[in-house]
GROMACS .gro file of C-alpha atoms in nm:
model
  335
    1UNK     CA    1  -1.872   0.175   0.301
    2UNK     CA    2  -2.090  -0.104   0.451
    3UNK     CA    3  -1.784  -0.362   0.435
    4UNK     CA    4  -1.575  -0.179   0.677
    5UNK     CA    5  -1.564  -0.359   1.025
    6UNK     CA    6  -1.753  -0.087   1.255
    7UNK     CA    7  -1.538  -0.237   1.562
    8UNK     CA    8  -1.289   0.026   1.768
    9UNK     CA    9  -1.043  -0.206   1.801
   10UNK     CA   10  -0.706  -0.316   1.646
   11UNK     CA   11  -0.713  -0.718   1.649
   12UNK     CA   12  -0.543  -0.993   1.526
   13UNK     CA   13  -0.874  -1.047   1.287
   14UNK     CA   14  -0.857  -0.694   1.124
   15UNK     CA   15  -0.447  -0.769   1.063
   16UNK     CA   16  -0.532  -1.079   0.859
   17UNK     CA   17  -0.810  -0.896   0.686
   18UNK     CA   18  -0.592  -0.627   0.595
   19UNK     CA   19  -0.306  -0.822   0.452
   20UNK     CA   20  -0.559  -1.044   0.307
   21UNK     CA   21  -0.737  -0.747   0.114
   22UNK     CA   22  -0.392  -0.580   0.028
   23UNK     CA   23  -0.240  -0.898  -0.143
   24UNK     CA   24  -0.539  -1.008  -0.258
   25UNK     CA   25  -0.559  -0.635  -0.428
   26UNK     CA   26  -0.236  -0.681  -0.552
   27UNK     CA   27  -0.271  -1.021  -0.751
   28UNK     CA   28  -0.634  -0.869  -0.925
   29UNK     CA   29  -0.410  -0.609  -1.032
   30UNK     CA   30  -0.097  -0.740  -1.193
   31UNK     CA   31  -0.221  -0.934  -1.524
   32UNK     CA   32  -0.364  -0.501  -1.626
   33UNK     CA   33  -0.039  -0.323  -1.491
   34UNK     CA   34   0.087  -0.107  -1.795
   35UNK     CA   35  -0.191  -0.081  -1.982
   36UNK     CA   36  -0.402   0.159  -2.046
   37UNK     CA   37  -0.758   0.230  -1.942
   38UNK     CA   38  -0.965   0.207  -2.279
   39UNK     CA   39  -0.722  -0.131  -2.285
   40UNK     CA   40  -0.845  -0.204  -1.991
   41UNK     CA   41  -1.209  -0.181  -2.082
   42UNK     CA   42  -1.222  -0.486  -2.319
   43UNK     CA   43  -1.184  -0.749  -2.021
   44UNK     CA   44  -1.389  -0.828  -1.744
   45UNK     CA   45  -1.263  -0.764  -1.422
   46UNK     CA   46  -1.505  -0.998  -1.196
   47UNK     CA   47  -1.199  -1.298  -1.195
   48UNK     CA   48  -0.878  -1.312  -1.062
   49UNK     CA   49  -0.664  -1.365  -1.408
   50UNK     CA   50  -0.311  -1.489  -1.463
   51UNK     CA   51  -0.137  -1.695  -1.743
   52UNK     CA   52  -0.292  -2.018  -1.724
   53UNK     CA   53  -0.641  -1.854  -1.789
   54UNK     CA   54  -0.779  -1.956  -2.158
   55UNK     CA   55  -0.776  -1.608  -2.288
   56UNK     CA   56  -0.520  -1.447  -2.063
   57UNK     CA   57  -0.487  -1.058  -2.084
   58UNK     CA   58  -0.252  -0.958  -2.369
   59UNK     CA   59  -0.026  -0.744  -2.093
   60UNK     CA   60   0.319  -0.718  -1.956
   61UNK     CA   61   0.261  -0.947  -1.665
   62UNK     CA   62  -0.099  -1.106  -1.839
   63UNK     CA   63   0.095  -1.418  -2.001
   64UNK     CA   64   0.375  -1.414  -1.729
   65UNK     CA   65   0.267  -1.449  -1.385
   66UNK     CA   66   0.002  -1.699  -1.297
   67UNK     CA   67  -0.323  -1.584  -1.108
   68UNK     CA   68  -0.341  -1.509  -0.760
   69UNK     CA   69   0.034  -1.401  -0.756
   70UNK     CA   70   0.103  -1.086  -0.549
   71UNK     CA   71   0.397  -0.842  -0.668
   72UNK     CA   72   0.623  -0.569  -0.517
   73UNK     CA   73   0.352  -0.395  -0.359
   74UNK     CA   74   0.290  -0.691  -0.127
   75UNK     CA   75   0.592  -0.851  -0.109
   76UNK     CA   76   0.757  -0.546   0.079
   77UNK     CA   77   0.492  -0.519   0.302
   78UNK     CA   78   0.531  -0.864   0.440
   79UNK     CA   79   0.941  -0.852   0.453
   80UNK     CA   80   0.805  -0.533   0.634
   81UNK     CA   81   0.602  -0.695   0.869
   82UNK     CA   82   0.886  -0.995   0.877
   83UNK     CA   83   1.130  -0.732   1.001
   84UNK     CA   84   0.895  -0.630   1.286
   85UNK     CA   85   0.886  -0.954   1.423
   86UNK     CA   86   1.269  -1.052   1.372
   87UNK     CA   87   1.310  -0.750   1.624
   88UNK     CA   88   1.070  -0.871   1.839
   89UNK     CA   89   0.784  -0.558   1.826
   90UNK     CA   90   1.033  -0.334   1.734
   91UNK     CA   91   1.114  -0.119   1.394
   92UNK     CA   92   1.460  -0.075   1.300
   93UNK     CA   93   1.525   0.047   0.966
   94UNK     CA   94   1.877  -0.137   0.916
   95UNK     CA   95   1.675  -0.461   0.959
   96UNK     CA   96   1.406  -0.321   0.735
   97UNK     CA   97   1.632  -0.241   0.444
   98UNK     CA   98   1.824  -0.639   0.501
   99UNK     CA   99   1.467  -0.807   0.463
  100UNK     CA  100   1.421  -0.569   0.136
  101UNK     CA  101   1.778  -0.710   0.017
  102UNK     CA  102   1.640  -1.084   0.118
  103UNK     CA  103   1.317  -1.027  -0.123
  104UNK     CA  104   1.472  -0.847  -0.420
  105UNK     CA  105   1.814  -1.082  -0.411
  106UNK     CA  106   1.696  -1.392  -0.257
  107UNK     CA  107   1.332  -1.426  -0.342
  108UNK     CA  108   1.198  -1.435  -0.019
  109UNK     CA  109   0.867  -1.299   0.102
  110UNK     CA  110   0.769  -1.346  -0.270
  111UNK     CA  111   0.419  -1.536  -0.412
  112UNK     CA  112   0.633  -1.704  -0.640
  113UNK     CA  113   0.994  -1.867  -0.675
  114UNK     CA  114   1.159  -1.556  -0.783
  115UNK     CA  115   1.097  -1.174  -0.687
  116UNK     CA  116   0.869  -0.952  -0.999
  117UNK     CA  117   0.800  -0.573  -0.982
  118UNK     CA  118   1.100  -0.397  -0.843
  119UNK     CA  119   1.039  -0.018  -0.946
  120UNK     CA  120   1.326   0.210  -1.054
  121UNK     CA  121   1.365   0.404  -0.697
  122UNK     CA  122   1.365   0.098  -0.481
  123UNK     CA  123   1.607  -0.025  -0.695
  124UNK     CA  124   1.795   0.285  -0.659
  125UNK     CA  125   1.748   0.250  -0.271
  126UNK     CA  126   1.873  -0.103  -0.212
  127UNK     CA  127   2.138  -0.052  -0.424
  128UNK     CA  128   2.304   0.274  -0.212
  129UNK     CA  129   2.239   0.050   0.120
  130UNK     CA  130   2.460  -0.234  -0.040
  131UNK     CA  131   2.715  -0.016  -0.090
  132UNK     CA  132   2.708   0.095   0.260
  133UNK     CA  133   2.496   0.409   0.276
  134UNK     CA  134   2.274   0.424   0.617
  135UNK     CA  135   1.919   0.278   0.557
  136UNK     CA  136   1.762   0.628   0.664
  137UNK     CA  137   1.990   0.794   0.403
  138UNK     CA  138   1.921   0.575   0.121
  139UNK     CA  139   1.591   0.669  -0.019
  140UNK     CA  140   1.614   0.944  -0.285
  141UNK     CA  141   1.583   1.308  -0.207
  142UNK     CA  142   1.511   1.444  -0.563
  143UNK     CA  143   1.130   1.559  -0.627
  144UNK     CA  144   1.138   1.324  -0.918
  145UNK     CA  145   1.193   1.048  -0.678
  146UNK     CA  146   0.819   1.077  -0.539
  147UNK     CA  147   0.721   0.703  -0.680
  148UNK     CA  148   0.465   0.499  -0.473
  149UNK     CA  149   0.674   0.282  -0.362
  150UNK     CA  150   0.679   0.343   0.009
  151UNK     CA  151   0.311   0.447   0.022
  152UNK     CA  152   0.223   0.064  -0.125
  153UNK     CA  153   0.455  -0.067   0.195
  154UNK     CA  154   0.336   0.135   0.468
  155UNK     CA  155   0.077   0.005   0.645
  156UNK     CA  156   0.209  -0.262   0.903
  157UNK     CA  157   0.402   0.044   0.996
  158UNK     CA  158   0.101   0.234   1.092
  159UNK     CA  159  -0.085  -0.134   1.271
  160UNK     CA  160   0.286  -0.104   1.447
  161UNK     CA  161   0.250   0.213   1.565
  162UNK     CA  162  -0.148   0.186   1.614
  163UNK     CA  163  -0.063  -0.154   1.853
  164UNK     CA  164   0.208   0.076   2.050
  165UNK     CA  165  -0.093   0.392   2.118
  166UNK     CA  166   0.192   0.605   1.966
  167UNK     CA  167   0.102   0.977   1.962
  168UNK     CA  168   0.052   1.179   1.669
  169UNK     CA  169   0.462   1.312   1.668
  170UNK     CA  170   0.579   0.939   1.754
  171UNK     CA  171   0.332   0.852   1.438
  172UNK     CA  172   0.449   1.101   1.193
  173UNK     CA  173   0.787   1.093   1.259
  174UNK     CA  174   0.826   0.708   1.254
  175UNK     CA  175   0.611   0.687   0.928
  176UNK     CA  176   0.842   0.947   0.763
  177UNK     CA  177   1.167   0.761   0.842
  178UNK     CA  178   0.986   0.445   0.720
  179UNK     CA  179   0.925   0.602   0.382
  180UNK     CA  180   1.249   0.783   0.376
  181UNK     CA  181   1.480   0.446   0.352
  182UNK     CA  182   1.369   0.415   0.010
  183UNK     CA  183   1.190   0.755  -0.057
  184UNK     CA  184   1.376   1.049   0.084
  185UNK     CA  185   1.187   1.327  -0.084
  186UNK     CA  186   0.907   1.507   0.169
  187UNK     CA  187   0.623   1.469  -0.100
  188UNK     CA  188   0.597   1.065  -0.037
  189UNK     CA  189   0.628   1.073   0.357
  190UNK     CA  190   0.331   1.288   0.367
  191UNK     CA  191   0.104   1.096   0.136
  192UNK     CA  192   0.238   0.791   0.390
  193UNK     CA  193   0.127   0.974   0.663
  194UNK     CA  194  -0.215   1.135   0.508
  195UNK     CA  195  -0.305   0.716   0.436
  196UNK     CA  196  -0.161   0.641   0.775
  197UNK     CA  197  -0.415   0.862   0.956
  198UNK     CA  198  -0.718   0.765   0.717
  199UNK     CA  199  -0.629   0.371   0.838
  200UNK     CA  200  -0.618   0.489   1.154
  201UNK     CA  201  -0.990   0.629   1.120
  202UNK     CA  202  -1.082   0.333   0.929
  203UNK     CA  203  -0.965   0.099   1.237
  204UNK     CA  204  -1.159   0.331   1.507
  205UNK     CA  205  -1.453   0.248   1.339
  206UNK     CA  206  -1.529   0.573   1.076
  207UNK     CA  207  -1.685   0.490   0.738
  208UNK     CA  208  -1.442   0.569   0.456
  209UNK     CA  209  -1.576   0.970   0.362
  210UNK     CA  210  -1.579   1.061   0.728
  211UNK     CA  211  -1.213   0.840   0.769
  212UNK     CA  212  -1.096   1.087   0.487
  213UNK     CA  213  -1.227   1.400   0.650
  214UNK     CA  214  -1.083   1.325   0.955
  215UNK     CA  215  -0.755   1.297   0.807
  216UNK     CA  216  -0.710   1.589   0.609
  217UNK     CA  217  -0.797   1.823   0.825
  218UNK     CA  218  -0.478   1.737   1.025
  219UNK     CA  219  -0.279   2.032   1.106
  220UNK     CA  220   0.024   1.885   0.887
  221UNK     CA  221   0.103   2.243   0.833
  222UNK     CA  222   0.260   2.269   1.171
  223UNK     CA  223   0.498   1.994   1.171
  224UNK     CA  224   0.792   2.131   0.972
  225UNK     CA  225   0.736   2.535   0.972
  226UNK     CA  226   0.984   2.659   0.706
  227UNK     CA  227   1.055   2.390   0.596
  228UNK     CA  228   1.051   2.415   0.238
  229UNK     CA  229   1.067   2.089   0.083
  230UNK     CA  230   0.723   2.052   0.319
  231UNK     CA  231   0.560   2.344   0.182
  232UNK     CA  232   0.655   2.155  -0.173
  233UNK     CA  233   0.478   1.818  -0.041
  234UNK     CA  234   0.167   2.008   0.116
  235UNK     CA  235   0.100   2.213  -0.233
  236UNK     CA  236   0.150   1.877  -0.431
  237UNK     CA  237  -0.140   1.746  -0.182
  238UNK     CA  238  -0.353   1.991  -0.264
  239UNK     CA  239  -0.681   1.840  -0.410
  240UNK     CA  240  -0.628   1.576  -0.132
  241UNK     CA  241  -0.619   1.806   0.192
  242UNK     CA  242  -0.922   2.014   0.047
  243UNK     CA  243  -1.105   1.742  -0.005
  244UNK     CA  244  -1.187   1.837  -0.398
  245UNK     CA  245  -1.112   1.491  -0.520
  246UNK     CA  246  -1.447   1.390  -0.371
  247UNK     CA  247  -1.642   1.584  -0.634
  248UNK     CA  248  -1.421   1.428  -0.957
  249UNK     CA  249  -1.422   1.223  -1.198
  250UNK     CA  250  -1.226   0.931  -1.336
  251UNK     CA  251  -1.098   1.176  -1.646
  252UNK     CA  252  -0.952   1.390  -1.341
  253UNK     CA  253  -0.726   1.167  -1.214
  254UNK     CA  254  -0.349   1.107  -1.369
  255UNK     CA  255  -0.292   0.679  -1.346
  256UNK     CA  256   0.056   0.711  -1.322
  257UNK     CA  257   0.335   0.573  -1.061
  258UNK     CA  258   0.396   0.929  -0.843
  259UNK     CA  259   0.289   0.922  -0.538
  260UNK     CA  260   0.005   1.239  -0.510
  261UNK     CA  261  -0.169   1.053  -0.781
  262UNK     CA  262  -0.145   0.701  -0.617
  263UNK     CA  263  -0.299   0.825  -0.338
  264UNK     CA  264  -0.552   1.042  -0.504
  265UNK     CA  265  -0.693   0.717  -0.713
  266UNK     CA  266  -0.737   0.522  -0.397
  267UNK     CA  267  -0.906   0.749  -0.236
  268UNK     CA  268  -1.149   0.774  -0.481
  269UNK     CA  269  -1.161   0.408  -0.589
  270UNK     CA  270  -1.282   0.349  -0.193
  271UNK     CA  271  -1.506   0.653  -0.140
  272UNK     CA  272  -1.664   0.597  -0.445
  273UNK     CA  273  -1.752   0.182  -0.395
  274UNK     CA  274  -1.980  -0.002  -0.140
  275UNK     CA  275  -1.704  -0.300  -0.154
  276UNK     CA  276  -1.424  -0.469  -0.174
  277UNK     CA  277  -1.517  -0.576  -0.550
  278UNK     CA  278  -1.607  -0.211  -0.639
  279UNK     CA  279  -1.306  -0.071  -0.522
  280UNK     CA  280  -1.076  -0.303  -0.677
  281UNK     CA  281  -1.235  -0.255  -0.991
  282UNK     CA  282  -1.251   0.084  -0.997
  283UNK     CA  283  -0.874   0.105  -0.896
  284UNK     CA  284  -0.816  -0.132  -1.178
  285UNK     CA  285  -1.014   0.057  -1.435
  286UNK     CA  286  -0.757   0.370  -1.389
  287UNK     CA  287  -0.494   0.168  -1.580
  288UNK     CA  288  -0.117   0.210  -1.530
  289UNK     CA  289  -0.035   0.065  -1.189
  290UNK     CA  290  -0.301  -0.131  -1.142
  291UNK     CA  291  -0.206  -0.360  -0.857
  292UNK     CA  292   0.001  -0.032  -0.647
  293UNK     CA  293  -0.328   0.127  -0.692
  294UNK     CA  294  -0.549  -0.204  -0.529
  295UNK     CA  295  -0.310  -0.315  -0.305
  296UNK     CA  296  -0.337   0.028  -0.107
  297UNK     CA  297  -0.722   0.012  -0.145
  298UNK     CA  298  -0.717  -0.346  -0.055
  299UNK     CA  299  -0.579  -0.257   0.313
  300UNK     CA  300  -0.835  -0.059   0.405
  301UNK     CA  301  -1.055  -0.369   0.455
  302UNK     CA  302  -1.109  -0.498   0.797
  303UNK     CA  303  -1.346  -0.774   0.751
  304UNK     CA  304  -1.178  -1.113   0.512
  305UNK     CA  305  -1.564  -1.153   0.435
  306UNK     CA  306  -1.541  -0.801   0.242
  307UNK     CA  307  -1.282  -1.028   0.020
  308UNK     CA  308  -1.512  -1.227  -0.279
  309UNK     CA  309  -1.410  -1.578  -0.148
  310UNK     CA  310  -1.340  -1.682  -0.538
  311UNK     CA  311  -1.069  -1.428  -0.560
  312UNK     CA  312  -0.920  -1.576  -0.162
  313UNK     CA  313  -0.896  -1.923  -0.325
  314UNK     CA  314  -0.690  -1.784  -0.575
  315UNK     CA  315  -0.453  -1.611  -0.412
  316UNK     CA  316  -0.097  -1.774  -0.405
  317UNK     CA  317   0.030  -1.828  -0.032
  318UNK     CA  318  -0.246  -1.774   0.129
  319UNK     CA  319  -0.118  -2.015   0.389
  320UNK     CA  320   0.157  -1.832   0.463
  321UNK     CA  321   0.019  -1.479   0.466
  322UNK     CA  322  -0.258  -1.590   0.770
  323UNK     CA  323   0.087  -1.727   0.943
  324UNK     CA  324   0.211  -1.381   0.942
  325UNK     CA  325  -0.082  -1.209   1.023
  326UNK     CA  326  -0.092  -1.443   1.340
  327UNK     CA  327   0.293  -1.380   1.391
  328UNK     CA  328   0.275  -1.037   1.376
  329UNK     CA  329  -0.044  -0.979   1.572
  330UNK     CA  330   0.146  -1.221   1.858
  331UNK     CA  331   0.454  -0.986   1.859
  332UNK     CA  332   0.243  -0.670   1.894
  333UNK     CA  333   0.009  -0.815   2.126
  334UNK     CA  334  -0.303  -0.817   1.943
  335UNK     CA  335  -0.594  -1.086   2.051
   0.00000   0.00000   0.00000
């Protein structure tokens, strides 16, 4: 993908880019979330829409939320990357789960006054931790609980852990508890951990197929040996780790919230686009959850320039997103 920065380095430039192309992602998603893909097909997708637009899109969100408004998806990734530098560089999961209760109950880290989005097992999560259950025990353990809801959050976790030159067990194991506080089931820390490696390709400088490639031919096999809720997440990976979703086609693909087929869609909305635009689109075009689906793709940009600049000036906050970025680069010692 030509719009990837080539650079091997993590830096303060590739964190804004990344937050920027994530949120930005996120808001060209929200006004098509629910609908379906032939629904889909009857708009044009090269604007950021919302409800003040002349014809907005007849949707869930479409006459709701104005354009350039970012949802769950981004929202928990900032009071993610809020939490980080609360604790001054560090991750702690209690914190984590408070700045989730600040967003969902307070507003905060929202694009707009009040909090949209919430899905069902998040809900579920922050609802056990205000009742007292330990954030690393809250995230449900049933296979049914495998929503994309960590996956969309995850990755200032792995530019944490990236900044800290944390080894592969430090990576896996901290991306796993990160995922588990909401998502407890093994099927949704391993598509965390598949993306996490692919960004970490991404930021050493690999194009997007060879980024892929290196990451599933990790030997994720070996980490929990007998473990059988692992051998359940690896077999649910399947297409992914063989690398048979490269050779599919749209009518392949299931656009639905569970996690496997989150991950599969973004993978092919990136490796089958030359940029930013494309990708969104095509991540778009699957229908269902639109913006989970191009909020993940939107975060493997490293360049803002990727970003069209029409859809930037539309994005609500932008302000205080490149505030974070800075913040958060300055607590984990990025230039």
């Amino acid at each position: 993908m030509s719009e990837l920065d080539k650079r091997n380095e993590l830096s303060a430039a590739r964190v804004k880019a990344m937050l920027l192309g994530a949120a930005t992602g996120d808001a060209f998603g929200v006004p098509f979330e629910f609908l379906l893909a032939d629904e889909i097909a009857q708009y044009s997708l090269d604007t950021m829409r919302g409800s003040g637009d002349d014809i907005p899109v007849n949707s869930h969100w479409g006459q709701k939320i104005p354009a350039g408004a970012w949802s769950d998806d981004t929202s928990m990734a900032v009071a993610t990357m809020e939490s980080i530098i609360r604790t001054g560089g560090e991750l702690d999961f209690t914190d984590l789960m408070n700045q989730f209760v600040a967003w969902w109950e307070k507003g905060e880290y929202s694009a707009l006054d009040f909090p949209f989005g919430l899905g069902g097992t998040v809900a579920m999560a922050i609802g056990r931790f205000e009742n007292g259950v330990p954030a690393l025990e809250c995230g449900g353990t049933r296979e049914r609980d495998n929503g994309n809801g960590a996956l969309m959050r995850i990755f200032p976790v792995v530019l944490y852990l990236l900044a800290k030159q944390a080894g592969r067990e430090e990576r896996w194991e901290t991306i796993s508890k990160a995922s588990r506080v909401t998502h407890g089931h093994a099927i949704s820390p391993l598509s965390c951990i598949i993306y996490g490696e692919f960004l970490r390709a991404i930021l050493r400088g690999d194009d997007v197929e060879k980024a892929y490639r290196a990451a599933i031919v990790l030997p994720y096999e070996d980490w929990l040996p007998g473990d059988k809720e692992w051998q359940t997440a690896l077999a649910a990976h399947r297409r992914i780790l063989s690398a048979e979703l490269i050779g599919l086609t749209p009518s392949d693909f299931n656009a639905t919230g569970y996690v496997v087929d989150t991950l599969e869609i973004v993978f092919y909305s990136l490796l089958h686009a030359d940029t930013y635009r494309e990708a969104m689109q095509t991540a778009v075009n699957f229908g269902f959850d639109t913006d989970t689906y191009a909020t993940i793709a939107g975060a493997a940009y490293t360049k803002v320039e990727a970003i069209p600049p029409q859809w930037l000036a539309r994005l609500k906050r932008r302000d205080y997103l490149e505030d974070l970025a800075h913040r958060f680069s300055q607590v984990l010692k990025l230039n």
